[in-house]
Structures are given as C-alpha cells and as structure tokens.
Coordinates of C-alpha atoms and ligand atoms in Angstrom, one line a residue:
X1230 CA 0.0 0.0 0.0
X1231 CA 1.4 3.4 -0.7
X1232 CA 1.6 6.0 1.9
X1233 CA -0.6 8.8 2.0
X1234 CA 0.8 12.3 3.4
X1235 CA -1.5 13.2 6.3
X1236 CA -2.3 16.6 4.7
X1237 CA -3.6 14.9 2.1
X1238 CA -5.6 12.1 3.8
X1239 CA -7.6 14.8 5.8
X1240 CA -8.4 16.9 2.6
X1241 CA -9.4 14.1 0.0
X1242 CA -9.9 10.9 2.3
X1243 CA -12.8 9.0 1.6
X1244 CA -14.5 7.1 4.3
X1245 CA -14.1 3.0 3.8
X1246 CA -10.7 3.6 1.8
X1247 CA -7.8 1.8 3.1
X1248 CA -4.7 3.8 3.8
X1249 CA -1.2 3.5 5.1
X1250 CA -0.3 6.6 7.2
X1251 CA 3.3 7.1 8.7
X1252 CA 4.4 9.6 11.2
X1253 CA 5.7 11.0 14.8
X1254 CA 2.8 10.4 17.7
X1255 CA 2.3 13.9 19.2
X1256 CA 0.0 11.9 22.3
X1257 CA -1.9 9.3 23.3
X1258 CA -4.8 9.0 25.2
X1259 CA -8.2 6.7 25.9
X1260 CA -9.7 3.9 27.9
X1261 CA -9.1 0.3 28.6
X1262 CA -10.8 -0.6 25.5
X1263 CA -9.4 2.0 22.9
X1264 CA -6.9 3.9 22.1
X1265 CA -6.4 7.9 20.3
X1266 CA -3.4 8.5 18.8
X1267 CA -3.0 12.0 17.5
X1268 CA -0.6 11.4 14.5
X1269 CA 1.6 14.3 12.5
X1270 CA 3.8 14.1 9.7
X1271 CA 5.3 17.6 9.2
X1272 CA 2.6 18.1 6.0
X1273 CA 0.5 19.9 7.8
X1274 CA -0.7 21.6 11.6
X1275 CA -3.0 19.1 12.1
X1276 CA -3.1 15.5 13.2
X1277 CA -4.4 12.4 12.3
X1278 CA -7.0 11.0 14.9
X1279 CA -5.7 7.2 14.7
X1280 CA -8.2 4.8 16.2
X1281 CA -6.6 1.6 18.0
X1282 CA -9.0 -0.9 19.6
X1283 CA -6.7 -2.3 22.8
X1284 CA -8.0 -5.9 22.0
X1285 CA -6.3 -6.0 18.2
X1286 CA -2.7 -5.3 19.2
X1287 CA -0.1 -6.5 21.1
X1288 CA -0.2 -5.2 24.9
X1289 CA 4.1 -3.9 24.7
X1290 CA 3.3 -2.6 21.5
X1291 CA 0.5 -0.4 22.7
X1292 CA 2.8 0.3 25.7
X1293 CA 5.8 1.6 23.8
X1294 CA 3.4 4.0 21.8
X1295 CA 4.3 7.3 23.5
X1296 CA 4.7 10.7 22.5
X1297 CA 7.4 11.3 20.0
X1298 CA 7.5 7.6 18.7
X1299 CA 7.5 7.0 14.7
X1300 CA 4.6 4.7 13.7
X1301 CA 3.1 3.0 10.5
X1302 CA -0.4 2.6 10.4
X1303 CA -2.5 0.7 8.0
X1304 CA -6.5 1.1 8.5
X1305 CA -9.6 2.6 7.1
X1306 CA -11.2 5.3 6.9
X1307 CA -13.9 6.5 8.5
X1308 CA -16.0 9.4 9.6
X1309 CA -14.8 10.8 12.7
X1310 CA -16.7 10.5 16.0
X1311 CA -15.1 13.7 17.1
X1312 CA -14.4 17.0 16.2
X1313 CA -12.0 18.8 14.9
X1314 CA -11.6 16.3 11.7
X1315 CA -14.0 14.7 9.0
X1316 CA -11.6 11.5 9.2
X1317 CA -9.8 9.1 11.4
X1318 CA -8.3 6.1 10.9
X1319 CA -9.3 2.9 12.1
X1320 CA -5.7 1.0 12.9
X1321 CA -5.7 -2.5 11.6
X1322 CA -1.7 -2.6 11.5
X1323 CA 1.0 -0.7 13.6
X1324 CA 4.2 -0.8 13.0
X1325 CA 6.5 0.9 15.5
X1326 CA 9.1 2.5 13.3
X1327 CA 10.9 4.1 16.3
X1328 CA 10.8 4.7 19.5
X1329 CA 10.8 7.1 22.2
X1330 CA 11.4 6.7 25.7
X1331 CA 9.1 9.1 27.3
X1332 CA 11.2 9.5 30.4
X1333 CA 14.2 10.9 28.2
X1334 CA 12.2 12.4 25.4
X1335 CA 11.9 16.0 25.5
X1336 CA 9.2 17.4 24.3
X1337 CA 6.2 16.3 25.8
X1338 CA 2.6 17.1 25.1
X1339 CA 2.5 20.2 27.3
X1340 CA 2.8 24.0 27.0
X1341 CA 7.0 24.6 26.7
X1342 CA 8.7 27.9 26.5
X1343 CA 10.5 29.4 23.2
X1344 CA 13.5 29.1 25.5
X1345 CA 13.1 25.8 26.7
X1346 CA 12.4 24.3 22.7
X1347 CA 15.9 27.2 21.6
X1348 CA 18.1 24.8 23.7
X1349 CA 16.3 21.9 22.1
X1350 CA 16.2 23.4 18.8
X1351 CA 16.7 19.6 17.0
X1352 CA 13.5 18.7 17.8
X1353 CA 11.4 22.1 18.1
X1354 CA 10.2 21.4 14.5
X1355 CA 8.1 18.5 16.0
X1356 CA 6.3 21.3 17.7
X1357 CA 3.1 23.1 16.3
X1358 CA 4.1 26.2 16.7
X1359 CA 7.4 25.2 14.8
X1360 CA 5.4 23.2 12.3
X1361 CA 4.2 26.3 11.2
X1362 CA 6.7 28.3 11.5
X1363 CA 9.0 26.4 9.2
X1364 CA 6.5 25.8 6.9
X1365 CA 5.7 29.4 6.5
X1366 CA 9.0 30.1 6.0
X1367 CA 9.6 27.4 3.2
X1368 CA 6.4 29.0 1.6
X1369 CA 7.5 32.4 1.7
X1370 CA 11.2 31.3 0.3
X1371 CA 9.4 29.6 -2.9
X1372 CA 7.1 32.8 -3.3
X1373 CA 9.8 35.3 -3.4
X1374 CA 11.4 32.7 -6.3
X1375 CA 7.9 32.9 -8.0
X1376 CA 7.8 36.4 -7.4
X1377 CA 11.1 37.4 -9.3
X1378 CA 10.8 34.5 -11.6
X1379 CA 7.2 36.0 -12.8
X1380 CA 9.1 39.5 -13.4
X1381 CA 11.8 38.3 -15.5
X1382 CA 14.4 38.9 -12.5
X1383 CA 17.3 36.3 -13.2
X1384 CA 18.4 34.6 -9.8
X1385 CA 22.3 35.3 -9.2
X1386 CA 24.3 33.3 -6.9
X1387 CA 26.7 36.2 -5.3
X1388 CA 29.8 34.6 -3.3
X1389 CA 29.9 33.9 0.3
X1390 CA 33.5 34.3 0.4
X1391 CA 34.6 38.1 -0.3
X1392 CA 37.7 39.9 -0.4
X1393 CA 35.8 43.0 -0.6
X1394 CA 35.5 44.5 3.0
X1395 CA 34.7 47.7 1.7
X1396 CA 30.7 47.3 1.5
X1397 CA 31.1 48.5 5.7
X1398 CA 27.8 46.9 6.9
X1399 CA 29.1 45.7 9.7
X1400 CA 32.0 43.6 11.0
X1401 CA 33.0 40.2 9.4
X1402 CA 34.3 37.1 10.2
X1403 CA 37.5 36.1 8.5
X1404 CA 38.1 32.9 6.7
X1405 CA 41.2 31.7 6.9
X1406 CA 43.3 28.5 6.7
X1407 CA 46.6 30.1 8.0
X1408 CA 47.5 28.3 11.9
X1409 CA 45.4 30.5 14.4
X1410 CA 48.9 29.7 16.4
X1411 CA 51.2 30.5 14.7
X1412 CA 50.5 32.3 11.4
X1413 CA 53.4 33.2 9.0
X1414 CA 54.3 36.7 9.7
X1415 CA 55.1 39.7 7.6
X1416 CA 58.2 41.9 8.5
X1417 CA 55.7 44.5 9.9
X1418 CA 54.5 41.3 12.2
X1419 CA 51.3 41.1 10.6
X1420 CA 49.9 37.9 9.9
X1421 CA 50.8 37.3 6.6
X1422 CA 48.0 37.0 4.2
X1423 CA 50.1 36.1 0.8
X1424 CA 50.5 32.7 2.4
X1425 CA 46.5 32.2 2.9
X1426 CA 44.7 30.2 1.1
X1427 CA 43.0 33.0 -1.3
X1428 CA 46.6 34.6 -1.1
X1429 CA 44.8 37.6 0.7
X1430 CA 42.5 37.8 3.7
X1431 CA 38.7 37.1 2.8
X1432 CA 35.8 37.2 4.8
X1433 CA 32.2 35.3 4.9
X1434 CA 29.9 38.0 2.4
X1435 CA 27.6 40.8 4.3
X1436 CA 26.1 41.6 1.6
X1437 CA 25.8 40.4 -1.9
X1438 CA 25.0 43.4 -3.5
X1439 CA 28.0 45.0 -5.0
X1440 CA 28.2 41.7 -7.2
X1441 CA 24.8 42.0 -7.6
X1442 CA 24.8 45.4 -9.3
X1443 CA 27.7 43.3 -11.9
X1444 CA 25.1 41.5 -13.0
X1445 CA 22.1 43.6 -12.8
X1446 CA 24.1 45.9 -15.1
X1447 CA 24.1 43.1 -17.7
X1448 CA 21.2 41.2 -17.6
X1449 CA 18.6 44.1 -16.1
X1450 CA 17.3 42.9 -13.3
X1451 CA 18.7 40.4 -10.6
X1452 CA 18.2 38.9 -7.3
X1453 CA 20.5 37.4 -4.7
X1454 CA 18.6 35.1 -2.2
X1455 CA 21.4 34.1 0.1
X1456 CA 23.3 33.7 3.4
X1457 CA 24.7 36.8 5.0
X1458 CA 27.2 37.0 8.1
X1459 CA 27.4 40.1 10.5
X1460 CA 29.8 39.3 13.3
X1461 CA 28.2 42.3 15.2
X1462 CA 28.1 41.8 18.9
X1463 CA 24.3 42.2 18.8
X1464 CA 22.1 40.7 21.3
X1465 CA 18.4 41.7 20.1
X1466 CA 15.7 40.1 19.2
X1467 CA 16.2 40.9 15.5
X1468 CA 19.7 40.3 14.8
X1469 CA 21.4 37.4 13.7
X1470 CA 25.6 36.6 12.8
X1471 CA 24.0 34.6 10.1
X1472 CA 20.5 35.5 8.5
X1473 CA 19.3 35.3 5.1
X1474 CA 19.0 38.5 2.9
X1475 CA 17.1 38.7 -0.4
X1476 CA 18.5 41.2 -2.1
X1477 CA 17.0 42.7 -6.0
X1478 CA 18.9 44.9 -8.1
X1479 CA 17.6 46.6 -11.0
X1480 CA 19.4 48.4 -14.2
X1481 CA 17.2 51.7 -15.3
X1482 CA 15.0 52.2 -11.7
X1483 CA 15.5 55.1 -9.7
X1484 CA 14.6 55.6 -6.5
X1485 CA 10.8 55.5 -6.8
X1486 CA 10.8 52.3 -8.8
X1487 CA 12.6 51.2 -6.2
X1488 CA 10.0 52.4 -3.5
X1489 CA 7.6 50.7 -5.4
X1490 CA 8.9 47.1 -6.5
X1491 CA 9.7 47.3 -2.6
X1492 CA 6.1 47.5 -1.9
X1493 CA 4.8 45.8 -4.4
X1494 CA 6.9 42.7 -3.3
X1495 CA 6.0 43.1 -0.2
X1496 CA 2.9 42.5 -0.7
X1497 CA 2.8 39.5 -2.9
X1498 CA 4.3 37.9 0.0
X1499 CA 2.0 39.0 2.4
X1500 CA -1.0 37.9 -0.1
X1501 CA 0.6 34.9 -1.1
X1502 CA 1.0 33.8 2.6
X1503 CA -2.5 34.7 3.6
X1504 CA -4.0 32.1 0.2
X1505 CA -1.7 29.6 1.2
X1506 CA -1.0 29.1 4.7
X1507 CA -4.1 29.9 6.3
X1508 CA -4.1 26.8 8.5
X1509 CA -0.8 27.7 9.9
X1510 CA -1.4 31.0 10.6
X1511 CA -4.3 31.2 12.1
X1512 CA -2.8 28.3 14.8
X1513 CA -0.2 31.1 15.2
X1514 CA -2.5 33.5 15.5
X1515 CA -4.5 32.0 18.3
X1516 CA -0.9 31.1 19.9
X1517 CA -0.5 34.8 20.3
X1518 CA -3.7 35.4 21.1
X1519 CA -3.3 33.1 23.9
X1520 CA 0.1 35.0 24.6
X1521 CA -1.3 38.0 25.1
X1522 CA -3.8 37.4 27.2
X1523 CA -2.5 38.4 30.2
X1524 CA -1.7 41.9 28.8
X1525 CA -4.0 44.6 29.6
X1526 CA -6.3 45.3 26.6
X1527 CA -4.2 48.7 24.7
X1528 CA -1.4 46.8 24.8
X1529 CA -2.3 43.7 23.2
X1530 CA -1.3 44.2 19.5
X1531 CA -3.5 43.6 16.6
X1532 CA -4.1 39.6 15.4
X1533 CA -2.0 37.9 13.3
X1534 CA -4.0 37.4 9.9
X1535 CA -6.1 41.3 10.6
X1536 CA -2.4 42.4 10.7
X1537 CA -1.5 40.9 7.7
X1538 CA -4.8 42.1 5.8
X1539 CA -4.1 45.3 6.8
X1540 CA -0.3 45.5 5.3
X1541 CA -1.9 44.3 2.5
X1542 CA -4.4 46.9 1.9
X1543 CA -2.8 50.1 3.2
X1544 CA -0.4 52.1 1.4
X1545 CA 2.9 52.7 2.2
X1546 CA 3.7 56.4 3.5
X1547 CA 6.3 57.6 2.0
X1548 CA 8.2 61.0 3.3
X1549 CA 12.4 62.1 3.5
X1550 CA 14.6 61.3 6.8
X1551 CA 14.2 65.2 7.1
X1552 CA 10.7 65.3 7.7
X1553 CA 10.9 62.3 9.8
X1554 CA 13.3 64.2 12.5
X1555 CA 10.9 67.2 12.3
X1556 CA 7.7 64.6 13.4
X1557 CA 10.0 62.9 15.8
X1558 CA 11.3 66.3 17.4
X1559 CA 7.5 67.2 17.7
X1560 CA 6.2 63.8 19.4
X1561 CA 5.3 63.1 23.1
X1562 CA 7.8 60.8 23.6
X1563 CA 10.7 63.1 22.4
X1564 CA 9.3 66.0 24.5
X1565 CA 8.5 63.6 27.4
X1566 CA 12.2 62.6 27.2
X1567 CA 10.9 59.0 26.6
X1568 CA 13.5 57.8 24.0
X1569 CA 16.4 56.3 25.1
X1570 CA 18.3 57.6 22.0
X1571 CA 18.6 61.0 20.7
X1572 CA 17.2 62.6 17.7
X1573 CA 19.2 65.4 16.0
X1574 CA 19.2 65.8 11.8
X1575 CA 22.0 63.3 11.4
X1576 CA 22.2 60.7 13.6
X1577 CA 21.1 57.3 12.6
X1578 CA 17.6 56.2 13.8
X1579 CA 16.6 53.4 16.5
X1580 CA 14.2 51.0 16.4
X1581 CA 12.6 52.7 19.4
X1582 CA 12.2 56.0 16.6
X1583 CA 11.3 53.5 13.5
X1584 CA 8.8 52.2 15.9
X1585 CA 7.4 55.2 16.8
X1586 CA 6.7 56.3 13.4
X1587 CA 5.0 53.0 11.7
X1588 CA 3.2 51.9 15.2
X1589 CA 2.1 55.4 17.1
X1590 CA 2.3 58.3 14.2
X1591 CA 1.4 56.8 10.9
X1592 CA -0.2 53.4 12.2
X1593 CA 0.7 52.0 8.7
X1594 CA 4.3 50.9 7.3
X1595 CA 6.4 53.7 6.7
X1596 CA 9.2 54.4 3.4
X1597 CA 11.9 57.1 4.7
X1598 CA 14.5 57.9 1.9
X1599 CA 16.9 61.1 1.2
X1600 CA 19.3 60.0 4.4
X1601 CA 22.4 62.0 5.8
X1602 CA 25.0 61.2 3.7
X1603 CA 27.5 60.4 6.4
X1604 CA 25.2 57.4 7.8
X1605 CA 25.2 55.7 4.7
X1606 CA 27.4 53.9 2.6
X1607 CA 29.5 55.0 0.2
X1608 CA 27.3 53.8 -3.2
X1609 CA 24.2 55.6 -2.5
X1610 CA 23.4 58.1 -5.1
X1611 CA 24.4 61.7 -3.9
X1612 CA 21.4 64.4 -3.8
X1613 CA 22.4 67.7 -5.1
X1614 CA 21.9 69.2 -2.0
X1615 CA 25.6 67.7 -0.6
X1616 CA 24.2 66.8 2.6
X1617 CA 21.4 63.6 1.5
X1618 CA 21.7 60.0 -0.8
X1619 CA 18.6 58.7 -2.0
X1620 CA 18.6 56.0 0.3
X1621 CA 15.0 54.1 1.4
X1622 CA 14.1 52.3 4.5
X1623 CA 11.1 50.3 4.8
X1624 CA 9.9 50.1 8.5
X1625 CA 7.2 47.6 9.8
X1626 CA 5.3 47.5 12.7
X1627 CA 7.4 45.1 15.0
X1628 CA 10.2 45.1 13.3
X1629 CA 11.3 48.6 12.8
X1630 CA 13.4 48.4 9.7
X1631 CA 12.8 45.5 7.8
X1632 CA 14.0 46.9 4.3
X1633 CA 17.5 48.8 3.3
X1634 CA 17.8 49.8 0.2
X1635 CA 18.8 53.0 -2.1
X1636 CA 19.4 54.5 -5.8
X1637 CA 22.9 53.9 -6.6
X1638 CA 25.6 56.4 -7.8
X1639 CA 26.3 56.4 -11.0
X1640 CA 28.9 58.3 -12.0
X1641 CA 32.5 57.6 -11.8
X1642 CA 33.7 60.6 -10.6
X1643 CA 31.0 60.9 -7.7
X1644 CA 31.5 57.9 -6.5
X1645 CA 35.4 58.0 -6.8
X1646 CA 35.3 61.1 -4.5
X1647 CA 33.3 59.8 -2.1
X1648 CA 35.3 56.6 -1.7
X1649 CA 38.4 58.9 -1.0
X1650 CA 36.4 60.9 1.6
X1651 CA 35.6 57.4 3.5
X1652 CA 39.2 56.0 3.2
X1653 CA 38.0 53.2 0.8
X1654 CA 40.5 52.3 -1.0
X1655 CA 38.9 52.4 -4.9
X1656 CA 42.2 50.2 -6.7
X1657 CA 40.9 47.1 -4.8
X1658 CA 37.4 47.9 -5.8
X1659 CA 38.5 48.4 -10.0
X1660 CA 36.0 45.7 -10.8
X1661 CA 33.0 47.6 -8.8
X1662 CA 34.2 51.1 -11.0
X1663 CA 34.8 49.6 -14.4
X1664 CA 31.0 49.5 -14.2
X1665 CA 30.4 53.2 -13.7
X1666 CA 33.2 53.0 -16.5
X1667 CA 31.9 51.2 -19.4
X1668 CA 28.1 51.9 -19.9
X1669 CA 27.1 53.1 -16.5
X1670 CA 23.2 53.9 -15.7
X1671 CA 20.7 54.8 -13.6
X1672 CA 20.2 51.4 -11.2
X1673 CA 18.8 50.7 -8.0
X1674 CA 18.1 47.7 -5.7
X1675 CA 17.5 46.9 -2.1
X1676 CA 17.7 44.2 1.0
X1677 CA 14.9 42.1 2.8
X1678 CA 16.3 40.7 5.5
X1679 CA 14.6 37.7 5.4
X1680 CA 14.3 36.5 9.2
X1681 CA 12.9 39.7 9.9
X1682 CA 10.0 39.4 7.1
X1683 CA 9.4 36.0 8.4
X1684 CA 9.1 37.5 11.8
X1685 CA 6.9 39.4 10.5
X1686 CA 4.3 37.5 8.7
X1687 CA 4.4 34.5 11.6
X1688 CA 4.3 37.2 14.5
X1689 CA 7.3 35.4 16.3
X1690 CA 8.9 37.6 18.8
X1691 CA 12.3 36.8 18.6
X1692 CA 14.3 35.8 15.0
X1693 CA 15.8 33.1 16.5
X1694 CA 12.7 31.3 16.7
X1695 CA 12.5 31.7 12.6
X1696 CA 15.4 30.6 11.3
X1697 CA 16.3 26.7 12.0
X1698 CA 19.3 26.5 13.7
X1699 CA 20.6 30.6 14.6
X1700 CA 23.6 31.9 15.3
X1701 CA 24.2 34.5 17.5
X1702 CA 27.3 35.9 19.4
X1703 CA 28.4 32.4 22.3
X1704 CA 25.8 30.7 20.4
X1705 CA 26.3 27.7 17.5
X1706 CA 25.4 24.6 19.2
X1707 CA 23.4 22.8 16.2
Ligands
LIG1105 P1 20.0 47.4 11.4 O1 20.2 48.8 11.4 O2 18.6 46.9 11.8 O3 21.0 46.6 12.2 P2 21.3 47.4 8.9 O4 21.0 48.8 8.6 O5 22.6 47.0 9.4 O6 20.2 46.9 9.9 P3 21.3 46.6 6.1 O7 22.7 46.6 6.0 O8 20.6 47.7 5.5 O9 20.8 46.5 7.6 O10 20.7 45.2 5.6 C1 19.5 45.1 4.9 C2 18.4 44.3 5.7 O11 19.0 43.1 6.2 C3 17.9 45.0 6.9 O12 16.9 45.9 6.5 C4 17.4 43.9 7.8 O13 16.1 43.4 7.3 C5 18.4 42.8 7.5 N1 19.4 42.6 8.5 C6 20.5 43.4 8.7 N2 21.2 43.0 9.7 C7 20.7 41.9 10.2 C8 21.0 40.9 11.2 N3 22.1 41.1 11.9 N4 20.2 39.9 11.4 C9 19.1 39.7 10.6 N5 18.7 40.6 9.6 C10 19.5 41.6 9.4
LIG1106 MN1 20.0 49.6 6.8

C-alpha cells in the first residue's frame, strides 16, 4: 500500500478507503478498550485521529506508543466521531518504526517555553508552533522565487567568500586557513595574508549586493537570495551573525521604482501567505492570542492574519529622513524625554524611533528615503543638496526596519570622490568602478532581511525562533 501524506488524507480521504499513514505520535490517550493516537507528519498543523481498539494489538506494543514515537499505520477510513476532523483512521496494523522513551524524550505534550524548545532546537520542529513556522517560512522562500521569476528577474548566486571588505555593513568574520597559532608573519609582524589560502584575507559576504549590481548591469534585473554574516556583537531580538537576505537589483529604476517594487513585493508575499498558509497561521494566531492574554487590553497588538490584511491593503507612507526628524522632534515621547536615543538631523535612527513612526504616528508601514550622507554607505546616489543620498528604509510594525535599500551612484567621478572621503580604497574595488566606466546607468536595488519578514508574517517575537538552527554571538550549538 502506498503512503498517503496526512495533509492529504484529511483533505481528500474518503470514508471505507484503506490507507497507510506514517508519522511521529504527538499523544496518546483513551480507555481500557481504545486507544487515540494523535498522528503528525510535518505536511501539515493538524493530526491524524488514529483509532486503535486495545483488543487487536499487542499489549508492549500499545505500551511503547508514547509521544514522540514514529509509527506506520495501515487502517480505514472513516468518519470521525469527534471534532476537529472529518476522518480518522481505524488502525488494523501498527508498526513501531521508532521509538521514544518518554522519560528521556523532551518534548512532551504540554505547554513549553520558546526558551526551553531554543536549547532543544533539534527537535522544536516537532512542535506546532514550529510546524508552522518552518513551513511558512519554506512558503514564503518559494514565493519570493515565484515572485522574481514571474518579473523576469534572473536569480544570481553572489559569493559567500569576499575579499571585498569595503561594502562596511558591519563587521565580518574572517576565513582563513593560516594556523590561528602560529600564522606566518610579515616583516611588519602582521599575519601574513600572501600565504592564505585566497593569497589575501577574505571574509564570509555581508552583503551580496555590489556583485549584484555586476550582474544587474548586464542582464537588467537580478536577485540574490542568500546567506549573509554580520559578526556584530548584537544581542536583540532581531539580529542574527547569520541571517538570510534577499536582495534585487535593478538596471534603469530610480529611487521611486525602487520604493515601489519594494512595496509591491511586499505584498505579494504577504498575499501569497495569507492564500496559502491559512491553517498555519491562524494556529499562530491563536498562539498569540493566547500570549497576550494576560496583557492589559491597549497593549495587546492587533491579530496575526487582521495584521496581515491590513499590510496588505494600506499604502505605504512615504516622506524624506528630514521630515521624519521634524515629526519625531515634535512627538510626546521626544518632548516627554521617553526615547532612550537622541534625535538630531544626522544621527542614525533606532528601532525605538522607526517604531514610533509605523506603530504610534502613521499606524501603517512607513518608506523614509533622502538620508544623511555620512550614515550611509559610500554607493548611495548623492542628492544635489551635498548633505542627502537617495537612500529608502522600509519600516514595519514590529520590526522597525525591515527593508534597506537605495538608488545607486552612477557616476565615476562621484562615487570615486566619495570613496576617497571614507578612506575606501577604490584600486581594490576596480572591478566595482569599471562599471560606472563602461556603460554606467541609472540602477537601483534593495535588501529584505529575510528572518525579519518571516518575523513578520508568523508574529514570532524573537528571530531566532524563525530561522532553523541561529547563530548569535556564544551561540552555534546545532
Ligand atoms: P539594522 O540597522 O537593523 O542593524 P542594517 O542597517 O545593518 O540593519 P542593512 O545593511 O541595510 O541593515 O541590511 C538590509 C536588511 O537586512 C535589513 O533591513 C534587515 O532586514 C536585514 N538585517 C540586517 N542585519 C541583520 C541581522 N544582523 N540579522 C538579521 N537581519 C538583518
Ligand atoms: Mn540599513
């Protein structure tokens, strides 16, 4: 008999069929006489209802059934007696495929805390709340594919490994293969880097994009979708060492296409999630529901799914940095002395001032472009001002900044001067220039960080509950 996925069993399974159903028990429970056994495979949140009359089977068997154990069960189909499902099986023939000793096994069928399931993050996917999770995320990884694919963006594999350092978003992590111990030294008593492996140090990528705009400036319109390493020392709930950015780049947009392939993208995530993974997120949903119930009511924050409607159907305000500080300067909190950080024109913004703007001013999400110069990095297109690049943020509720993104410069000479100004040093970066060299244009592109996005859409709290295995600063166990 060929196994059925249990997704598939409960949407299409006819009563009196006979079907072969394999899985992980999530719990057992009954009388003397019969036996429930809730059933998952990973397909989908819910279980199958497996009915076991104690009489047909084998007493140890029945016994070493437990939460967590892998099973094979051949039975027919019927119509359930309870609710919650239209079918349940009716187990002729179990096969324990593996067991679990519920003593040692970890998760058991109680309430456990994000904390408790981090330290036991190799078998939090056998969760619900991971279920979904995970499966959100591998949704919304094939839909930003689909997306790009649909638009005649060409998917670029950028390196990992870079010699570039120059992109400054953050520190790196080295890779080397010279002895920690002992490196060969240079007569300044540097480790030296001519006897690495790549004859020159490299580091792990932090951002694709600089390759990105090579290709882009070629075939039209790219997209990276790839790992991206920050070794910032960065203990918050929405930064990772490692995360996964997504990151378009686009020959011929300025800024406002830019702003609005941003938003447009977006959104077809956002839709894409709501037509195909209603199941899972409404069991999220009613998780934070649940969560918040012991807030007081105007502090609970909006559901899950209304949240996600309402992305979906508002439209993005869009005003400069400039008029940002001005609204800022004028709120309660500034006046009250309520922000930890300050605002001045020129200083970067916190998540505690993103925040204020998307989640207390504008109630919607929130595109700031035109930045200070001197917080940016070195590629943004220069306004003619001298002071302002045409940089855009996206900033969610939640998340703060969940978007970076910006026109870039196009002109040699610009962008040549400001590399001098920063101390970049533009001979190692030849390959970057000969672009602005030979047939230079307008371009533009942008990053989606996308642990943060999937933050978003699941309504998990912390990243490192959305990405399987994180890294963090002390933290790489799995
Ligand atoms: P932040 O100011 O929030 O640290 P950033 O300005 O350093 O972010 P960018 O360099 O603009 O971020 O990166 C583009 C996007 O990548 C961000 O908008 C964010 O969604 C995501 N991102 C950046 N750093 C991290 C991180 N350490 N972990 C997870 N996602 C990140
Ligand atoms: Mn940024």
């Amino acid at each position: 008999m060929t196994r059925l996925k249990i997704k598939e069993i409960l949407s299409t399974g006819k009563t009196g069929t006979k079907t072969l159903a394999k899985g992980w028990v999530r719990t057992k429970r009954g009388s003397k006489n019969v036996n429930f056994i809730a059933l998952n495979d990973g397909s989908t949140i819910h279980n199958l209802q497996v009915v076991a009359d104690t009489g047909k089977f084998d007493e140890q068997l029945l016994r070493e059934i437990n939460t967590g154990a892998a099973l094979a069960v051949e039975g027919t189909l019927s119509e359930s007696q309870g609710t919650g499902q239209n079918v349940e099986l009716l187990a002729e023939k179990i096969e324990l495929l593996g067991k679990a000793d519920p003593e040692k096994y970890p998760i058991q069928p109680k309430k456990h805390s994000l904390e408790f399931l981090r330290e036991n993050a190799h078998l939090r996917f056998r969760t619900n709340t991971f279920g979904a999770v995970f499966r959100i995320r591998h949704t919304m990884a094939f839909a930003i594919n689909k997306y790009f694919n649909e638009k005649g963006f060409y998917y670029l594999h950028t390196p990992i490994i870079t010699a570039s350092d120059a992109e400054g978003a953050g520190q790196m992590f080295r890779v080397s293969t010279l002895d920690a111990v002992n490196p060969p030294i240079t007569e300044e008593g540097k480790p030296d880097y001519s006897k690495d492996f790549f004859g020159r140090p490299t580091n792990l990528t932090v951002s694709g994009q600089l390759e990105g705009e090579l290709g882009a400036l070629a075939l039209g319109e790219i997209y990276t979708f790839g790992p991206t390493f920050r070794a910032e020392n960065s203990n918050t709930t929405r930064h990772l060492a490692e995360f996964w950015m997504i990151e378009p780049e686009m020959a011929f947009y300025d800024l406002k296409d830019n702003m609005d392939l941003a938003e447009e993208f977006l959104k077809y995530l956002i839709r894409y999630a709501l037509e195909h993974c209603s199941d899972d997120l409404s069991f999220l949903s009613s998780r934070l529901k649940e969560e918040e119930k012991n807030k007081p009511q105007d502090q609970r924050s909006m559901d899950l799914v209304e949240k996600l409607q309402f992305v979906l159907n508002s439209e993005f305000v869009r005003l400069t940095y400039t008029e940002a500080i001005d609204i800022l300067k004028n709120s309660k909190p500034y006046k009250k002395n309520k922000f930890q950080f300050p605002v001045d024109w020129g200083v970067d913004l916190q998540s505690e001032h993103e925040r204020y703007l998307v989640e207390k001013h504008f109630k919607c999400p929130v595109i700031l472009t035109d930045y200070p110069r001197d917080i940016k990095a070195f590629y943004m297109k220069q306004n003619d001002d001298g002071k302002t690049v045409r940089a855009m943020d996206v900033l969610f509720p939640q998340i703060g900044e969940i978007i970076g993104g910006s026109q870039r410069e196009e002109v040699l000479e610009k962008l040549e001067n400001r590399m001098k100004e920063m101390d970049i040093p533009s001979e190692e970066m030849w390959w970057y220039l000969d672009t602005r060299r030979f047939g230079s244009v307008v371009h533009s592109g942008f990053g989606l960080g996308f642990e943060r996005f999937v933050q978003f859409v699941t309504g998990m709290g912390n990243i490192r509950d959305v990405i399987a295995f994180p890294r963090t600063p002390k933290n790489a166990e799995f």
